[in-house]
PDB file of C-alpha atoms and ligand atoms in Angstrom:
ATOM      1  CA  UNK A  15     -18.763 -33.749 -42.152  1.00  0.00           C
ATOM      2  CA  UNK A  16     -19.004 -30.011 -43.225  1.00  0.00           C
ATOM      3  CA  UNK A  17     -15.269 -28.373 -43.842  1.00  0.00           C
ATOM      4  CA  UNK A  18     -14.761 -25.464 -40.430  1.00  0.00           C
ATOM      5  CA  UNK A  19     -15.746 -22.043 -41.661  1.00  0.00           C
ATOM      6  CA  UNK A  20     -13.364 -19.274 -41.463  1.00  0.00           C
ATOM      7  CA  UNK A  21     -16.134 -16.536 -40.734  1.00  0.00           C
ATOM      8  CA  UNK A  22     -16.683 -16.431 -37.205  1.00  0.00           C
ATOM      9  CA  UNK A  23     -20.496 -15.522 -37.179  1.00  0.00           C
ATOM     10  CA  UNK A  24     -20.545 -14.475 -33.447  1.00  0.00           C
ATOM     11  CA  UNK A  25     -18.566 -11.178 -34.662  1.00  0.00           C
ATOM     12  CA  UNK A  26     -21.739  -9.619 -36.245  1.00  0.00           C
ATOM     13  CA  UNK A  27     -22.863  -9.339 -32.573  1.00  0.00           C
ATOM     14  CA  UNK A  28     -20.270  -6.580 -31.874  1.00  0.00           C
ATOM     15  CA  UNK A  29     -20.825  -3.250 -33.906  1.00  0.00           C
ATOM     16  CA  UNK A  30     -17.122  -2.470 -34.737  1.00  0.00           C
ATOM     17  CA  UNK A  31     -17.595   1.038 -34.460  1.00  0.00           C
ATOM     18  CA  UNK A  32     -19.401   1.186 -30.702  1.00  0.00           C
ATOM     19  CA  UNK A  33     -16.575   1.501 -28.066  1.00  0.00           C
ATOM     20  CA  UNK A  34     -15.502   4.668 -30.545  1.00  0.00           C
ATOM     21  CA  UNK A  35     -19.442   5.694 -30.063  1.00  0.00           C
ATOM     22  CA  UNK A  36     -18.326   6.116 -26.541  1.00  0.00           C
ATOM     23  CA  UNK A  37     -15.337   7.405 -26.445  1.00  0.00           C
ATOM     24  CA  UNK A  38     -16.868   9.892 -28.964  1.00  0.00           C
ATOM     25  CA  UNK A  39     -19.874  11.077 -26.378  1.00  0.00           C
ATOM     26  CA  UNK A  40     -17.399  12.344 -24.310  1.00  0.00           C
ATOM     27  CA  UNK A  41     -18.507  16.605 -24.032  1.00  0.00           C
ATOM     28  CA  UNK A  42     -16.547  19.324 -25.359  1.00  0.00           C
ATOM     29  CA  UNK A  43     -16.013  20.800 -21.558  1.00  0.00           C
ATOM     30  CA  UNK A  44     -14.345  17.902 -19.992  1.00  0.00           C
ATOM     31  CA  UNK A  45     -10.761  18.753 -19.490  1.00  0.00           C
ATOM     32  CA  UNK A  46      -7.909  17.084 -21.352  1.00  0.00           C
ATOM     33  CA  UNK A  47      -6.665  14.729 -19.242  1.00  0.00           C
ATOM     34  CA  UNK A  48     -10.383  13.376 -18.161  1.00  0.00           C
ATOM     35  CA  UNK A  49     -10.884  13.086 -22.105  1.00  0.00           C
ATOM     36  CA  UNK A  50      -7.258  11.234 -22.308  1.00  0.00           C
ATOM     37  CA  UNK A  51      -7.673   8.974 -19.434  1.00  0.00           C
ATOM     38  CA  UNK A  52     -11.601   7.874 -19.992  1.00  0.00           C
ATOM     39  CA  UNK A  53     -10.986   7.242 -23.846  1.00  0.00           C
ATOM     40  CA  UNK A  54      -7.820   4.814 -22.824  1.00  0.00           C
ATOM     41  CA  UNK A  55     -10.231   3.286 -20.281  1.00  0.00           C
ATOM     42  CA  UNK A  56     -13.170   2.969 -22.078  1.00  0.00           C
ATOM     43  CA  UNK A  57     -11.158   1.200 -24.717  1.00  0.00           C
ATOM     44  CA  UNK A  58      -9.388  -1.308 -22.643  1.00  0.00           C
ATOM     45  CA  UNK A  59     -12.753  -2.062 -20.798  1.00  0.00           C
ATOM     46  CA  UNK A  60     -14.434  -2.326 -23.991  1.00  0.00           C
ATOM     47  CA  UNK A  61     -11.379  -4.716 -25.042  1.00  0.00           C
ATOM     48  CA  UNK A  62     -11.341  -6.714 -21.810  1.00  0.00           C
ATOM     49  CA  UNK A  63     -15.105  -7.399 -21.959  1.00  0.00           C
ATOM     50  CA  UNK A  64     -14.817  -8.594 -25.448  1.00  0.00           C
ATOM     51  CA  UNK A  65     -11.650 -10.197 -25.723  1.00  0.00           C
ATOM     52  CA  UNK A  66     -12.870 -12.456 -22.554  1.00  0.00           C
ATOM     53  CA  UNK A  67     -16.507 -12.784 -23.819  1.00  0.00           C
ATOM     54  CA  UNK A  68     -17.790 -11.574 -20.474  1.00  0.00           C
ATOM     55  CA  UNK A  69     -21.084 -12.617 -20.043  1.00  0.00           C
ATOM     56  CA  UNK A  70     -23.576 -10.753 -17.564  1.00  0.00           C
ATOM     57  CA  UNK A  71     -23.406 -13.282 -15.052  1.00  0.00           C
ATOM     58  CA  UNK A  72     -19.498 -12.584 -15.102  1.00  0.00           C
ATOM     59  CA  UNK A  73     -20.123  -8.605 -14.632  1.00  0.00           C
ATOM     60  CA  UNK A  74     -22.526  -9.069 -12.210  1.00  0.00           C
ATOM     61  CA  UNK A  75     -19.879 -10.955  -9.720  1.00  0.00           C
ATOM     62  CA  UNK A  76     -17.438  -7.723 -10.489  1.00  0.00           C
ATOM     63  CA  UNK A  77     -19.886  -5.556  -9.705  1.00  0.00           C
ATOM     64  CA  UNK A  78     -21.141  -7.038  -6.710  1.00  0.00           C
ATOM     65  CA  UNK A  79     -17.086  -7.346  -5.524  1.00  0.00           C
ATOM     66  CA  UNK A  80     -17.191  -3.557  -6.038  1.00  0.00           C
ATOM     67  CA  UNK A  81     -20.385  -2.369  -4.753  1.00  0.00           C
ATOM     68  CA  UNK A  82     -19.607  -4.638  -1.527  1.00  0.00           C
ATOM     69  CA  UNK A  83     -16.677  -3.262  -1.356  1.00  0.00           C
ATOM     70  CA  UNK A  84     -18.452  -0.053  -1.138  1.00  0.00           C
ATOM     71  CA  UNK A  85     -20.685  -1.021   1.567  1.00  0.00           C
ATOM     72  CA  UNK A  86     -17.604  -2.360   4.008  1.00  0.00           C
ATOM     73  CA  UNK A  87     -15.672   0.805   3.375  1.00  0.00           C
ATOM     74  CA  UNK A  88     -15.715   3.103   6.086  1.00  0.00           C
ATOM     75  CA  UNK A  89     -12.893   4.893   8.797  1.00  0.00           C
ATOM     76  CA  UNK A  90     -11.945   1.777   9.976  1.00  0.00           C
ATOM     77  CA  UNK A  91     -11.683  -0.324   7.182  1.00  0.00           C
ATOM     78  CA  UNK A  92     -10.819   0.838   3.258  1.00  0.00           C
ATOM     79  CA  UNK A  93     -12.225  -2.312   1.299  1.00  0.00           C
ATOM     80  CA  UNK A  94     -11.828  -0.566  -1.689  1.00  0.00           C
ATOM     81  CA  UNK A  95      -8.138   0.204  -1.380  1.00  0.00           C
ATOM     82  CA  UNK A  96      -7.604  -2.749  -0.239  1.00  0.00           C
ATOM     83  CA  UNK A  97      -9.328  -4.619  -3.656  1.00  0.00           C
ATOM     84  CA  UNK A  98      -7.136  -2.982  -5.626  1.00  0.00           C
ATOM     85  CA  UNK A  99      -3.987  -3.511  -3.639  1.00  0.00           C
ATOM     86  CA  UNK A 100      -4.585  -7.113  -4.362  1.00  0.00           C
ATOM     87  CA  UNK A 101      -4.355  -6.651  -8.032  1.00  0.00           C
ATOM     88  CA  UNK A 102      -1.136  -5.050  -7.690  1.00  0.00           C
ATOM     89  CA  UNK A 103      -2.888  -1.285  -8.860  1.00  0.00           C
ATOM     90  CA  UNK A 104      -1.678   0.458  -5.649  1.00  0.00           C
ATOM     91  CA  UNK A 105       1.880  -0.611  -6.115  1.00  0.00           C
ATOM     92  CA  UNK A 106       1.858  -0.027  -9.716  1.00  0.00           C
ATOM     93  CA  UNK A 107       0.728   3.522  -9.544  1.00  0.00           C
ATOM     94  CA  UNK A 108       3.452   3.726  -6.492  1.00  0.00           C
ATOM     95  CA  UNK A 109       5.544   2.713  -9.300  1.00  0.00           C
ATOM     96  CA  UNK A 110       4.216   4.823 -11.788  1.00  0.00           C
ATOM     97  CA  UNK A 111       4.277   8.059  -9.501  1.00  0.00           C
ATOM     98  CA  UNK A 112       7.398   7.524  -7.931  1.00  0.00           C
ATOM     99  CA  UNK A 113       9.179   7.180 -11.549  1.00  0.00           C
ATOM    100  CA  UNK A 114       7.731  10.085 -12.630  1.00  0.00           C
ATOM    101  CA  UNK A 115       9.442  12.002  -9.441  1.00  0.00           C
ATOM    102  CA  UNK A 116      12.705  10.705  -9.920  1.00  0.00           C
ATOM    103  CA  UNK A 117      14.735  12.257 -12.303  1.00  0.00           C
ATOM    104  CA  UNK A 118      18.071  12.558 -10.505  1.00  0.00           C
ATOM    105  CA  UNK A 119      21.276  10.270  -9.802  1.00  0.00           C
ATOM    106  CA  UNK A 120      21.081  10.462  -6.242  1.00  0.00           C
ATOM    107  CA  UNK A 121      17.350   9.025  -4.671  1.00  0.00           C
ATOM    108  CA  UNK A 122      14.986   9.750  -2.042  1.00  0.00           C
ATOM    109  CA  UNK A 123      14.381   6.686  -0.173  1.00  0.00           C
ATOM    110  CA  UNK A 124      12.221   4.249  -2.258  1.00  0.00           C
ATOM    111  CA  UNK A 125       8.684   4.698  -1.937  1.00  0.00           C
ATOM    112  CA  UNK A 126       5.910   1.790  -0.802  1.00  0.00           C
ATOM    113  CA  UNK A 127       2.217   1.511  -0.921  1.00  0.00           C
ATOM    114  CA  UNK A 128       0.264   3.279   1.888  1.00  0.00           C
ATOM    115  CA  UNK A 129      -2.429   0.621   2.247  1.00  0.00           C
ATOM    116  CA  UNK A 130      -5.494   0.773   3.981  1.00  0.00           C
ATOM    117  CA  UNK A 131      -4.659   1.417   7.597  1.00  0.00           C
ATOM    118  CA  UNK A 132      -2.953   5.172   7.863  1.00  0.00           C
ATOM    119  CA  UNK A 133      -5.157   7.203  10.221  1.00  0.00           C
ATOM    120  CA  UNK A 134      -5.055  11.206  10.191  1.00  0.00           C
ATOM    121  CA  UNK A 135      -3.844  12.587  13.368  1.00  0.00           C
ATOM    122  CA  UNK A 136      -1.369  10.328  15.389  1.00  0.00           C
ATOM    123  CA  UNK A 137      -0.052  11.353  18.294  1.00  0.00           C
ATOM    124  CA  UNK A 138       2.637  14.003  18.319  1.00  0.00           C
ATOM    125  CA  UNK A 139       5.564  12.643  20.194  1.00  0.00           C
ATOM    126  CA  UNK A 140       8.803  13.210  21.968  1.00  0.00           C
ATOM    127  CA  UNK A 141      11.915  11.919  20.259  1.00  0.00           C
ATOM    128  CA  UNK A 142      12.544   9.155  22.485  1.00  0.00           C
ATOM    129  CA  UNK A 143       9.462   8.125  23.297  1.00  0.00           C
ATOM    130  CA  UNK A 144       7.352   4.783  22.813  1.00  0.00           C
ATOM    131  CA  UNK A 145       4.282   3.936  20.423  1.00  0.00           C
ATOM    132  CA  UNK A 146       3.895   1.178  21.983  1.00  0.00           C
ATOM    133  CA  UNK A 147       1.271   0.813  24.995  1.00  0.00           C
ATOM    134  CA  UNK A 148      -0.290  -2.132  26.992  1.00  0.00           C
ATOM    135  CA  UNK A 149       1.535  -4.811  24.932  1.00  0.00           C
ATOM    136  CA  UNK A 150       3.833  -7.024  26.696  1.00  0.00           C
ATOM    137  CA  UNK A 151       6.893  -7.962  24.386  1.00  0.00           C
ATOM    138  CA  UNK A 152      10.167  -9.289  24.070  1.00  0.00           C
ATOM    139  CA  UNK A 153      10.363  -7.431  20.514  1.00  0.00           C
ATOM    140  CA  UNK A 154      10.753  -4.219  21.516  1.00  0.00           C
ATOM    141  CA  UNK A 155      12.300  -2.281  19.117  1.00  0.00           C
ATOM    142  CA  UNK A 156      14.321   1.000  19.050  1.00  0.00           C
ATOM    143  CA  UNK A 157      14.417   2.692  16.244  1.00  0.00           C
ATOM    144  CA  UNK A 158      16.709   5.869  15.303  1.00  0.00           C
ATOM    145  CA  UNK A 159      18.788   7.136  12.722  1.00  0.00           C
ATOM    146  CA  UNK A 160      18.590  10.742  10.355  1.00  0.00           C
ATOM    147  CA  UNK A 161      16.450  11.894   7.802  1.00  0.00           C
ATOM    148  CA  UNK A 162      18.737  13.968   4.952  1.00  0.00           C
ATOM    149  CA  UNK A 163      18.426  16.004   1.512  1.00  0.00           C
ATOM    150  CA  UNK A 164      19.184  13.309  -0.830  1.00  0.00           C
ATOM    151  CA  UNK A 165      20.857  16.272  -3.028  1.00  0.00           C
ATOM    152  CA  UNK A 166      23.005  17.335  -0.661  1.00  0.00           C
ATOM    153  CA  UNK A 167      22.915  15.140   2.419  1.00  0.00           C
ATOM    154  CA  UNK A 168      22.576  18.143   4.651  1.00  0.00           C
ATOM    155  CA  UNK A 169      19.845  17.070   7.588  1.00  0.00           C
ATOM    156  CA  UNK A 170      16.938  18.290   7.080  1.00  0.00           C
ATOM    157  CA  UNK A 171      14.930  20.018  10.199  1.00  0.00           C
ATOM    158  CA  UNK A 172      11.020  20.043  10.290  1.00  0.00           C
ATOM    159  CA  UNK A 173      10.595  16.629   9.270  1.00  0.00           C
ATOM    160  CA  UNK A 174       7.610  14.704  10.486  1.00  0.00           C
ATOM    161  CA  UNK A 175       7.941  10.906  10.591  1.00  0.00           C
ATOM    162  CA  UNK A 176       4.529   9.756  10.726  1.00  0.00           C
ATOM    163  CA  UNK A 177       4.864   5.895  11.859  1.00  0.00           C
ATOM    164  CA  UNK A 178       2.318   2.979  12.001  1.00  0.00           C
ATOM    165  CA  UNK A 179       1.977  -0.904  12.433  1.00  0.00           C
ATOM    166  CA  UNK A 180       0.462  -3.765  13.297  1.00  0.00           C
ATOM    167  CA  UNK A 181       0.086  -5.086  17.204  1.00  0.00           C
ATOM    168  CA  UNK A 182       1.712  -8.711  17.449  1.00  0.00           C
ATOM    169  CA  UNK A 183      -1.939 -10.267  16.982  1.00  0.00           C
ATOM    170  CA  UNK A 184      -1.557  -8.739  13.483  1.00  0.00           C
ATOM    171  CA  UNK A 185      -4.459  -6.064  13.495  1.00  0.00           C
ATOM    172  CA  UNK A 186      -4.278  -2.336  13.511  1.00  0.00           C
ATOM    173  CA  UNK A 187      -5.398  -0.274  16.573  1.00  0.00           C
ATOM    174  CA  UNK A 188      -8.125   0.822  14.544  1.00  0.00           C
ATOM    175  CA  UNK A 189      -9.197  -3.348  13.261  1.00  0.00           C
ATOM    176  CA  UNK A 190      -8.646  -3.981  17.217  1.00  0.00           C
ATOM    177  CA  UNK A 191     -11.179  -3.305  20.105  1.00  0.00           C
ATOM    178  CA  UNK A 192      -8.765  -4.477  22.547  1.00  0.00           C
ATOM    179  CA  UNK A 193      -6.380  -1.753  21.816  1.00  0.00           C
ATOM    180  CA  UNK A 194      -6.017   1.734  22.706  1.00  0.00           C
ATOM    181  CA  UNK A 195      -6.961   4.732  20.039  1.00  0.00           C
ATOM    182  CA  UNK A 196      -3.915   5.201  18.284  1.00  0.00           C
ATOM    183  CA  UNK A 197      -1.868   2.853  19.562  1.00  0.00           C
ATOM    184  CA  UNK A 198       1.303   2.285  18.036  1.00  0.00           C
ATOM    185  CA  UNK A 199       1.346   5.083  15.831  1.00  0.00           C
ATOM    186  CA  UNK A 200       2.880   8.363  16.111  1.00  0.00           C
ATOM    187  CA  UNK A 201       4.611  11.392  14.708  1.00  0.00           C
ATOM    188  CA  UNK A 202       8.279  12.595  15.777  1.00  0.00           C
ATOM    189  CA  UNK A 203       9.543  16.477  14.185  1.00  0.00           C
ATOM    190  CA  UNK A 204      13.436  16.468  13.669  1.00  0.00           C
ATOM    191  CA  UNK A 205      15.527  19.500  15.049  1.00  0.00           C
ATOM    192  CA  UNK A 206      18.451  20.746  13.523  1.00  0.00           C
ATOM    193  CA  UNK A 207      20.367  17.579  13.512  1.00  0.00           C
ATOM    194  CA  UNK A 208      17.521  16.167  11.396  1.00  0.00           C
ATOM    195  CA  UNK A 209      17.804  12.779  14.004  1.00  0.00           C
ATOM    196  CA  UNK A 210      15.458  10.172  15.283  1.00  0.00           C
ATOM    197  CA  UNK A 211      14.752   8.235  17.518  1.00  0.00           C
ATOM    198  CA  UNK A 212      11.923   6.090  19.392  1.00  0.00           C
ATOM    199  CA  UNK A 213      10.526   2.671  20.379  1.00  0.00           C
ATOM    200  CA  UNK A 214       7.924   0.331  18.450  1.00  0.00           C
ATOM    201  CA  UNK A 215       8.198  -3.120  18.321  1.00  0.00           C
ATOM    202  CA  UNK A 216      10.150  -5.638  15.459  1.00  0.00           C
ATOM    203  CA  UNK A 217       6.413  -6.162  13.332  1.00  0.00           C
ATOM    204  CA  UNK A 218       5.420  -9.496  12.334  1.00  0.00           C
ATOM    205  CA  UNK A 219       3.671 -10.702   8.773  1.00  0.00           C
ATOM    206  CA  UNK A 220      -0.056 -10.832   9.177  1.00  0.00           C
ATOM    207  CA  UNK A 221      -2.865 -11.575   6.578  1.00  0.00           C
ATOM    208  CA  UNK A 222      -5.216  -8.102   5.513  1.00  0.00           C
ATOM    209  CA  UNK A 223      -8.700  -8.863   6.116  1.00  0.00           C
ATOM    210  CA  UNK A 224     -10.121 -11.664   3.940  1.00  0.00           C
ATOM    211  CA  UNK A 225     -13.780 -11.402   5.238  1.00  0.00           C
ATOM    212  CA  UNK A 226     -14.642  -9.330   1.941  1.00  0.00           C
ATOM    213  CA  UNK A 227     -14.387  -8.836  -1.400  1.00  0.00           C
ATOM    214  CA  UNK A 228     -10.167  -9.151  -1.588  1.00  0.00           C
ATOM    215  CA  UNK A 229     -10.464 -11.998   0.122  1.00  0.00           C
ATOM    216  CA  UNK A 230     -13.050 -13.797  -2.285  1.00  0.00           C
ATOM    217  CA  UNK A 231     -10.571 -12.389  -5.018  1.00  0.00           C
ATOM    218  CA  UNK A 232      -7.475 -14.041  -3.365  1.00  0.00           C
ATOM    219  CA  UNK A 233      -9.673 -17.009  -2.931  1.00  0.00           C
ATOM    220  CA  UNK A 234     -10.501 -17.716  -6.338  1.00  0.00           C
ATOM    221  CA  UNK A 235      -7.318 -17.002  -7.415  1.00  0.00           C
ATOM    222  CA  UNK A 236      -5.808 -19.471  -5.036  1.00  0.00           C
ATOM    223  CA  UNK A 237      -3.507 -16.650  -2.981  1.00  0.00           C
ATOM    224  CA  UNK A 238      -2.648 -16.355   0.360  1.00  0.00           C
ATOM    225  CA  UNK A 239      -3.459 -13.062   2.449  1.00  0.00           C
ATOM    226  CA  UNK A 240      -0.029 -12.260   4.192  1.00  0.00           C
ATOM    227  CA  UNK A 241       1.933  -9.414   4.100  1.00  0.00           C
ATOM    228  CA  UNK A 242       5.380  -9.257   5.291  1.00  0.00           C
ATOM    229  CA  UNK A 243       6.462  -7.615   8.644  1.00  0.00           C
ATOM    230  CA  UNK A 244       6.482  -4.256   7.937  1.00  0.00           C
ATOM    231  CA  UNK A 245       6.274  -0.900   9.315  1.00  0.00           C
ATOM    232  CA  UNK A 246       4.537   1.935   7.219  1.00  0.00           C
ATOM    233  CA  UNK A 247       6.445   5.577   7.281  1.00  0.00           C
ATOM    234  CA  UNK A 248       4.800   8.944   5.529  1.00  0.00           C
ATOM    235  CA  UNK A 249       7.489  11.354   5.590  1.00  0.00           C
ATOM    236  CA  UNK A 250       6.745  15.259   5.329  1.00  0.00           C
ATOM    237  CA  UNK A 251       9.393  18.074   5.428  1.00  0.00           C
ATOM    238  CA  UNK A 252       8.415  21.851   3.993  1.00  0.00           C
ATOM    239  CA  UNK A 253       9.686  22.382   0.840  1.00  0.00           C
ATOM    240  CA  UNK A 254      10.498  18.242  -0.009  1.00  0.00           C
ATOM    241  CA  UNK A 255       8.231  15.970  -1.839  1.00  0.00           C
ATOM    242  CA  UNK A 256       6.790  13.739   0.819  1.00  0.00           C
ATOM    243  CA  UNK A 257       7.895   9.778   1.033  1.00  0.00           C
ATOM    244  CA  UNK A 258       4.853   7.211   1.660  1.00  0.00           C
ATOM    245  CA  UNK A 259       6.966   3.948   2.666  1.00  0.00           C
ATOM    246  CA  UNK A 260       7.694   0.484   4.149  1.00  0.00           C
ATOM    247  CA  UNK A 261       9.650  -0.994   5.884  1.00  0.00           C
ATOM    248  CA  UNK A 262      10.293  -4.977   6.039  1.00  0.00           C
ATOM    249  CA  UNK A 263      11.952  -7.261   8.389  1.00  0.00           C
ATOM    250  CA  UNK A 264      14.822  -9.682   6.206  1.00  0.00           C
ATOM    251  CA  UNK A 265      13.559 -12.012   8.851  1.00  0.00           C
ATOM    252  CA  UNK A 266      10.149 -12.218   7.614  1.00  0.00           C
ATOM    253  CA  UNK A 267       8.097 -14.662   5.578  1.00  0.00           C
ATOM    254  CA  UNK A 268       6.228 -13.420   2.909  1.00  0.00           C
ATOM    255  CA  UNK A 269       9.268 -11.238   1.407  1.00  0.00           C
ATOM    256  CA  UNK A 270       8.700 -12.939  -2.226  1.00  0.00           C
ATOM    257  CA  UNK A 271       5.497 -13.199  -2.328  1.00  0.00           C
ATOM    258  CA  UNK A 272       3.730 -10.233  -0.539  1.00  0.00           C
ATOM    259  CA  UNK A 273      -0.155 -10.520  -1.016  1.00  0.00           C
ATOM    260  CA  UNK A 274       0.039  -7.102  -2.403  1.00  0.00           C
ATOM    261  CA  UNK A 275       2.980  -6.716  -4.163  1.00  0.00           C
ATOM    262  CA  UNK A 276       4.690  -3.597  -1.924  1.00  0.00           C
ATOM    263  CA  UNK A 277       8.086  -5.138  -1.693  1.00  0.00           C
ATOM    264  CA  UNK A 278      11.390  -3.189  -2.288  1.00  0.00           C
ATOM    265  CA  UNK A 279      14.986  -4.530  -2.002  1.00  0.00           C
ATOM    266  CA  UNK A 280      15.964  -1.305  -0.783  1.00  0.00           C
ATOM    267  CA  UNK A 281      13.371  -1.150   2.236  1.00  0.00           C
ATOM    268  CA  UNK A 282      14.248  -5.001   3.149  1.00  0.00           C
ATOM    269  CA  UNK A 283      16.128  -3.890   7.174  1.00  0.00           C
ATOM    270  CA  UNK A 284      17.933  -5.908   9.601  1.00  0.00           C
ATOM    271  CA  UNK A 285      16.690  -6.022  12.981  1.00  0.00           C
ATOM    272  CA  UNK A 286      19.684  -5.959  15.346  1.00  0.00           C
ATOM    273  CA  UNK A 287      20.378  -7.143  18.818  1.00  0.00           C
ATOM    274  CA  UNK A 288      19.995  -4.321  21.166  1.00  0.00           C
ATOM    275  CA  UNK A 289      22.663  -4.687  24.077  1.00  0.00           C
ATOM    276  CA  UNK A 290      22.343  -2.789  27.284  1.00  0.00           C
ATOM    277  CA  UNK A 291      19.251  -0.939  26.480  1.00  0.00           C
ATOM    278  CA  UNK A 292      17.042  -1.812  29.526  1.00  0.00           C
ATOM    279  CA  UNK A 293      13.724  -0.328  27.038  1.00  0.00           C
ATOM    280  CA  UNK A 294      14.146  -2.579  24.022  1.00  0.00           C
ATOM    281  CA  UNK A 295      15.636  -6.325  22.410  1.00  0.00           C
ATOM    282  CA  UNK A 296      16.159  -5.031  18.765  1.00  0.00           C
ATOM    283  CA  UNK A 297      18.084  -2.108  16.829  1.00  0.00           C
ATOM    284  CA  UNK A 298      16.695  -0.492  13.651  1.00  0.00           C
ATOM    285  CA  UNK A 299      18.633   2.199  11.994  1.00  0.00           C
ATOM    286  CA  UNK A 300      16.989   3.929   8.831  1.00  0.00           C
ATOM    287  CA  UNK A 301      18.412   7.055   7.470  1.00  0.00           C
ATOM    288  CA  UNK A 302      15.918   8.696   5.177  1.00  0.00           C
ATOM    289  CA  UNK A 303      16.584  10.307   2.091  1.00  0.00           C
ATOM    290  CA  UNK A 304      14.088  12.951   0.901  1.00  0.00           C
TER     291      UNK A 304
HETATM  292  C1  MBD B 401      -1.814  -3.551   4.926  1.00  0.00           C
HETATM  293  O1  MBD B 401      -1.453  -3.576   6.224  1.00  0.00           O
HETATM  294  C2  MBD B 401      -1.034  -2.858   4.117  1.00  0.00           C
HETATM  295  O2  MBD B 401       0.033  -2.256   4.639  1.00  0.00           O
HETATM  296  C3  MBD B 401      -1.316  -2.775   2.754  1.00  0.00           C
HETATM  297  C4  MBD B 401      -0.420  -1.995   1.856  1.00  0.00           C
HETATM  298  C5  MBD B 401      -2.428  -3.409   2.247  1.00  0.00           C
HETATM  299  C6  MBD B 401      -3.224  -4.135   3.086  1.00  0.00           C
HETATM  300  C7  MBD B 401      -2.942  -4.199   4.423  1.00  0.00           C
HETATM  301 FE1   FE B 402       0.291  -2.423   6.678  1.00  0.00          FE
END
């Protein structure tokens, strides 16, 4: 029975000085921010490897998560957004950005993730008219109110409300063969008034694909895949920051525990009973703040 020894002899594998070897190649042309940001990086990745004892088994899964993540990316399907949304990165640098933005009393409208599933290029509508084509539905929704200056609450004319979301199977036009191009998305320009107003449907919670590499993460780490109900907004006026948002149903599950974190209280709507509106069941009024 030998008393434990205090030296731990595996540390004369790690050269104390090598992650500042590396940090230290960096050239003297790279700009000050790359030099900033790769030094923090290499450092924490340097730390993570050896704090967990990563062996090369371990990197080898990571890597493999990452390169087929690579090889499922393409314009219908952003695996590699979609890996980090499940880690919570997207929403923290949502955080991060949006905090940086902010410096005034009075807020834009809170900001959300954009996720995988914007497309470039929806369809320029009418105010007034649908997104919504070949689904049968008793969720129609219609959906109006004003986008403002959140300085001065003046409307603001010019906006573009770029809209998208899911059909009620839970895929995106572009995820769906069944559906037609660009269905259910669309872009509406305010006039002077700055009002909006069209039809979509209430959206219902639906898991993101878990055929790849987020879904072997959320696998292992014994998640669920479900977002909330949710439609996605990107908001563009000249001469205002643009808004990327969400917004969720209070009705929906998955509010408090959104597989990727996007969340807001602020952005949490009620769906209302529509009355007397022949086109649609529900009522959603959102005045935006920009
Ligand atoms: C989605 O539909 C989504 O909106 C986000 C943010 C991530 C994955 C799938
Ligand atoms: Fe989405």
């Amino acid at each position: 029975h030998h008393p434990v020894e205090a030296v731990d002899h595996r540390s004369h594998k790690f050269n104390p000085h090598f992650t500042e070897t590396v940090i230290n190649a960096t050239g003297p042309n790279a700009t000050p921010r790359v030099r900033k940001i790769a030094a923090s990086l290499i450092q924490h990745i340097h730390d993570f490897a050896r704090e967990n004892e990563i062996t090369i088994d371990e990197w080898l899964v990571g890597l493999e998560l990452m390169n087929e993540a690579g090889r499922m990316s393409n314009d219908r399907r952003n695996e590699g957004q979609l890996l980090c949304d499940v880690f919570g990165l997207e929403s923290l640098v949502d955080e991060i950005t949006y905090k940086l933005a902010s410096d005034a009393k009075d807020e834009p409208t809170a900001t959300a993730i954009l996720g995988p599933f914007w497309r470039e290029e929806a369809p320029q509508k009418k105010m007034g008219e649908t997104i919504v084509s070949g689904i049968e539905s008793k969720d129609r929704t219609w959906m109006h109110g004003t986008v403002a200056d959140f300085r001065t609450g003046s409307p603001v004319e010019g906006a573009v409300l770029d809209v998208w979301h899911t059909a009620p199977n839970g895929l995106y036009e572009q995820q769906d063969p069944d559906q037609p191009e660009y269905n259910l998305r669309g872009r509406f320009t305010t006039g002077k008034d700055g009002k909006y107003d069209f039809y979509c449907l209430k959206p219902v919670p639906y898991p993101i694909p878990f055929d790849g590499p987020a879904g072997k993460v959320l696998q292992a780490l014994d998640r669920h895949p479900y977002r909330p109900a949710h439609i996605h907004f990107i908001l563009t006026a000249p001469g205002y920051k643009p808004i990327v948002t969400q917004l969720f149903d209070r009705q929906s599950k998955y509010l408090e525990d959104d597989a990727v974190f996007a969340v807001k209280e602020s952005l949490i709507m009620d769906f209302k009973p529509l009355e007397g509106n022949p086109q649609a069941e529900f009522d959603l009024e959102m005045d935006f703040k920009m």
